[in-house]
C-alpha positions as a printed Julia matrix, in Angstrom:
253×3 Matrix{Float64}:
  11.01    0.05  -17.67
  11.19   -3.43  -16.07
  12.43   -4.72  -12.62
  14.93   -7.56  -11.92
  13.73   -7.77   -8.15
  10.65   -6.66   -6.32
   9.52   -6.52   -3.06
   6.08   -6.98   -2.23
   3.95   -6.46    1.47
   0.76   -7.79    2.01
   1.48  -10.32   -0.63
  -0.56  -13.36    0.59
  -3.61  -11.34   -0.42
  -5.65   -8.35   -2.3
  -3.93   -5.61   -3.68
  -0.48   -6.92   -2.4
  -0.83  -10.25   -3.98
  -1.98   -8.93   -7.3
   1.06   -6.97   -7.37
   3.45   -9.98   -6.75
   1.71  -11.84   -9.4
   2.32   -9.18  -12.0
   5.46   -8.29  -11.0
   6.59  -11.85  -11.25
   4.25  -12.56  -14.6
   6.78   -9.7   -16.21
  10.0   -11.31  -15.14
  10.7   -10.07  -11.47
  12.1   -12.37   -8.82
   9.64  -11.02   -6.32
  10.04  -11.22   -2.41
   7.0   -12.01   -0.53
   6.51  -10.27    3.23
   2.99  -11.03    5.08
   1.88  -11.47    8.71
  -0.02  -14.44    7.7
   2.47  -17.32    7.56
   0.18  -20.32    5.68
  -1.06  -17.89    3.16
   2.03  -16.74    2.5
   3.55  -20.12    1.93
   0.91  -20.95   -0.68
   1.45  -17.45   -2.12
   4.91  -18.21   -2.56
   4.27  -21.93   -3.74
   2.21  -21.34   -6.18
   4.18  -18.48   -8.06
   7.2   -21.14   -8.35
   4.47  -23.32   -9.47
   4.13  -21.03  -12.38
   7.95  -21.36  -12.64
   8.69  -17.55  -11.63
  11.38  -16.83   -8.91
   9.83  -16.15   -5.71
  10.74  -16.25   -1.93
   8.83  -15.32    0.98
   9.51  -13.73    4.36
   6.69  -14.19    7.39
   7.36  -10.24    9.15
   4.46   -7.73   11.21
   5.39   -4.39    9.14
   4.42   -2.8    12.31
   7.52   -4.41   14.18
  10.99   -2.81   13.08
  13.13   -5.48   14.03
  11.16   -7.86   12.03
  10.87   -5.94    9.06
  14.44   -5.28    9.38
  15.4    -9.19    9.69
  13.09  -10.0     6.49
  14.41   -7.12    3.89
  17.35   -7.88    4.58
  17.65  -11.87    3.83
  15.37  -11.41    0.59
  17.16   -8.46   -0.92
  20.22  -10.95   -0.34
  18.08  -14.0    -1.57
  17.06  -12.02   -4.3
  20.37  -10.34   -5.57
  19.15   -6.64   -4.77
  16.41   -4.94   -4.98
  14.68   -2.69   -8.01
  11.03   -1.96   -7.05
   9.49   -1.8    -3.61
   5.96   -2.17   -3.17
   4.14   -1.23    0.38
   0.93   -2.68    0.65
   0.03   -4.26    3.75
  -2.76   -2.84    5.81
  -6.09   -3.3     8.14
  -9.1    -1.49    7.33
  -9.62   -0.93   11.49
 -13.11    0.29   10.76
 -15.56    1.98   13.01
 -17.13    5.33   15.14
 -14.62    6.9    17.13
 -16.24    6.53   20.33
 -16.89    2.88   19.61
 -13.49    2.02   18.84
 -11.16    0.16   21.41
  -7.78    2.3    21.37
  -5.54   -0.54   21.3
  -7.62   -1.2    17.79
  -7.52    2.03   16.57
  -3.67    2.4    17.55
  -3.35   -1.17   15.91
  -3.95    0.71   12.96
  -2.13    3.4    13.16
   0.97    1.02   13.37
   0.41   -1.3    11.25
  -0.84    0.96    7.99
   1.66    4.06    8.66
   4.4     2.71   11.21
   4.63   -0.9     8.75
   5.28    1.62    5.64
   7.74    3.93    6.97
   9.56    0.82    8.57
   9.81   -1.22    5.31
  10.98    2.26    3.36
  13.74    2.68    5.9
  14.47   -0.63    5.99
  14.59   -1.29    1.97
  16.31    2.16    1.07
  19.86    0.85    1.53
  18.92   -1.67   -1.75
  16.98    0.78   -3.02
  20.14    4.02   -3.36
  22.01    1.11   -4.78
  20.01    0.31   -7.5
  18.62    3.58   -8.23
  15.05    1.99   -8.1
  11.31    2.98   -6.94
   8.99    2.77   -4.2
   5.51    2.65   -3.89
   2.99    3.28   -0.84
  -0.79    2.84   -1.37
  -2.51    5.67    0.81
  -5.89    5.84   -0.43
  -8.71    8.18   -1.33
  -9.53    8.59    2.3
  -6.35   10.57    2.61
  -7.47   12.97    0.55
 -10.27   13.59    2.47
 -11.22   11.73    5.76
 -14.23    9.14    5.67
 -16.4     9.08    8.47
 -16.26    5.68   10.6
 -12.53    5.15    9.81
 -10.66    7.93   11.51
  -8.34    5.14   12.26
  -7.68    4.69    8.59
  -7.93    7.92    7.29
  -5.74    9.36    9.93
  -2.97    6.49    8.97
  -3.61    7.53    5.41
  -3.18   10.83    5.42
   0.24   10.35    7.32
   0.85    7.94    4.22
   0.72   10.59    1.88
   2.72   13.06    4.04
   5.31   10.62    5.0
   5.93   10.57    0.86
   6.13   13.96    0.32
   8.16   14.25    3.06
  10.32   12.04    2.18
  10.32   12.15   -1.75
  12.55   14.67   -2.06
  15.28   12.95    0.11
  15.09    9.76   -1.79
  15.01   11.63   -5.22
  18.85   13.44   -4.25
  19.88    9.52   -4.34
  17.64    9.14   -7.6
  15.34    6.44   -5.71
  11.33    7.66   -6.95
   8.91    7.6    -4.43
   5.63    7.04   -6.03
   2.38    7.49   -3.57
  -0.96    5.51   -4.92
  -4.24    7.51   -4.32
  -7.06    4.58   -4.66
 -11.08    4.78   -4.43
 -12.17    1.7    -3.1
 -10.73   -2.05   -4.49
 -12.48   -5.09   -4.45
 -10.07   -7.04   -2.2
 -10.36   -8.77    1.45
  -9.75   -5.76    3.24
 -13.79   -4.34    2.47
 -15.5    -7.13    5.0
 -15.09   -4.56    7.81
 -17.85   -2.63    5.22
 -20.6    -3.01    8.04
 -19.04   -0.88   10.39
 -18.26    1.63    7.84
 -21.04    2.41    5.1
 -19.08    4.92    2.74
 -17.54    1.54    1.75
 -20.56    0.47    0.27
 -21.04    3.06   -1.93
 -20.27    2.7    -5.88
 -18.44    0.0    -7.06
 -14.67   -1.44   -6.4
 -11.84   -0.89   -8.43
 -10.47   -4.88   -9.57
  -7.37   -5.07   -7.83
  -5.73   -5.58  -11.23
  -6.75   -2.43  -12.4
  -5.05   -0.61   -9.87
  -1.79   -2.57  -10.21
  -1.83   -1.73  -13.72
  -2.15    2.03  -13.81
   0.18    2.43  -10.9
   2.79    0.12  -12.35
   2.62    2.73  -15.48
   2.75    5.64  -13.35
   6.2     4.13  -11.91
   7.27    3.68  -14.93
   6.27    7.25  -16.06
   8.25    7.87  -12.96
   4.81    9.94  -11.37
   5.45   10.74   -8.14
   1.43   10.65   -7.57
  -1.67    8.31   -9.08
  -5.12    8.28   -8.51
  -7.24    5.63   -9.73
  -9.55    5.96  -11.23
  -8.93    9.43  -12.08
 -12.03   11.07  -11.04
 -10.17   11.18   -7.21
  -8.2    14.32   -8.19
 -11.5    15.43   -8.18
 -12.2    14.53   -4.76
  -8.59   16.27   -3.91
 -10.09   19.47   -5.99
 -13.09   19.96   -4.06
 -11.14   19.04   -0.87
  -8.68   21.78   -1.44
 -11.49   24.2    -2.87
 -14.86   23.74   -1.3
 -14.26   20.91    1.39
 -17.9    21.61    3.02
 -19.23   19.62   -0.02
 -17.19   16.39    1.11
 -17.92   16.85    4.42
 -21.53   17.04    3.28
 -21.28   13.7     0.93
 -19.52   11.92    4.33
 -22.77   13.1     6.29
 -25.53   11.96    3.9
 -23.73    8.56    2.47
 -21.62    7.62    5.12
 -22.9     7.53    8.79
């Protein structure tokens, strides 16, 4: 399976930009969306650089209207739209009691608000071409980490937002495929200090995790965990969840 046109957010860095360089490295015309307007030029610049098609939108996924606006002029700059990819995000670290609640709602809105706005907005392109979606949650919606209820909490609506919504996209043969990730080596880890699960074991190259959940598209999964070993944190979750909360106690306070 390849893709004509893509649609990437976050795509001025991390996991989002990795995917846009990929995507565009196996023939897409990719569509750059970011909050971060100068990164997102150079983003842009240096893909057409590399002679690939690429065109860029500045839109906050947590703002409707904006992410409306900017779908809609690249899917047209574009010539339609084959693969979404949702990946912007903030890491909006820290303890509960700590936390300012305009941050922690920041959060909220941004990681769970921004992906259900893009969705809606892209799904038009998306029936039409019979394509895919992805949404990154992360392995902190399979079971909450402790300093990030912020994140986990926007997480966890990640994941139920796509199984909600799955099976209404599938009647219009669009695949909905939801990314389960341990920790990746990208930007988004420098809020580590105020969080110390995130310092424990190594992160995932952002490359890796583009890879495997490219193939799981393409395998048309409607679920991938990388590495692997996280459907064994969603095991123990569902079976003996004291252990995790255990782990979070010991390794992550």
């Amino acid at each position: 399976m390849t893709w004509r046109t893509a649609i990437v957010t976050g795509a001025a860095s991390g996991i989002g930009r990795c995917f846009a360089e990929t995507l565009a490295g196996q023939g897409a015309a990719v569509g750059l969306v970011d909050v971060a307007a100068t990164a997102l030029t150079a983003m842009a610049e240096t893909l057409r650089g590399r002679g690939f098609a690429a065109e860029s939108r500045v839109a906050d996924v947590s703002a409707a209207d904006q992410v409306e606006a900017a779908v809609h002029e690249l899917v047209g700059k574009l010539g339609g739209l084959d693969l979404l990819v949702n990946c912007a995000a903030i890491l909006g670290p820290g303890r509960l009691a700590q936390q300012p609640a305009d941050e922690f709602e920041r959060t909220i809105r941004i990681d769970l608000f921004g992906t259900a706005n893009v969705l809606r907005a892209a799904l038009p392109a998306l029936r039409q071409s019979r394509g895919a979606a992805v949404c990154i949650a992360s392995t902190a919606a399979v079971h909450g980490w402790p300093n990030m209820a912020a994140y986990s909490s926007a997480k966890f609506g990640v994941a139920g937002f796509c199984d909600a919504v799955r099976p209404e996209l599938a009647r219009d043969g669009v695949l909905l495929t939801c990314v389960f990730p341990l920790l990746i080596d990208t930007p988004l880890l420098q809020g580590a200090d105020r969080a110390p699960i995130l310092r424990q074991g190594k992160p995932i190259p952002p490359a890796a995790v583009v890879a495997k959940t490219l193939a799981g598209v393409r395998k048309r999964r409607a679920r991938v965990f990388v590495p692997e070993t996280v459907r064994l944190v969603a095991a123990i979750h569902g079976l003996a969840p004291s252990l995790l909360d255990w782990y979070g106690r010991r390794f992550g306070m």
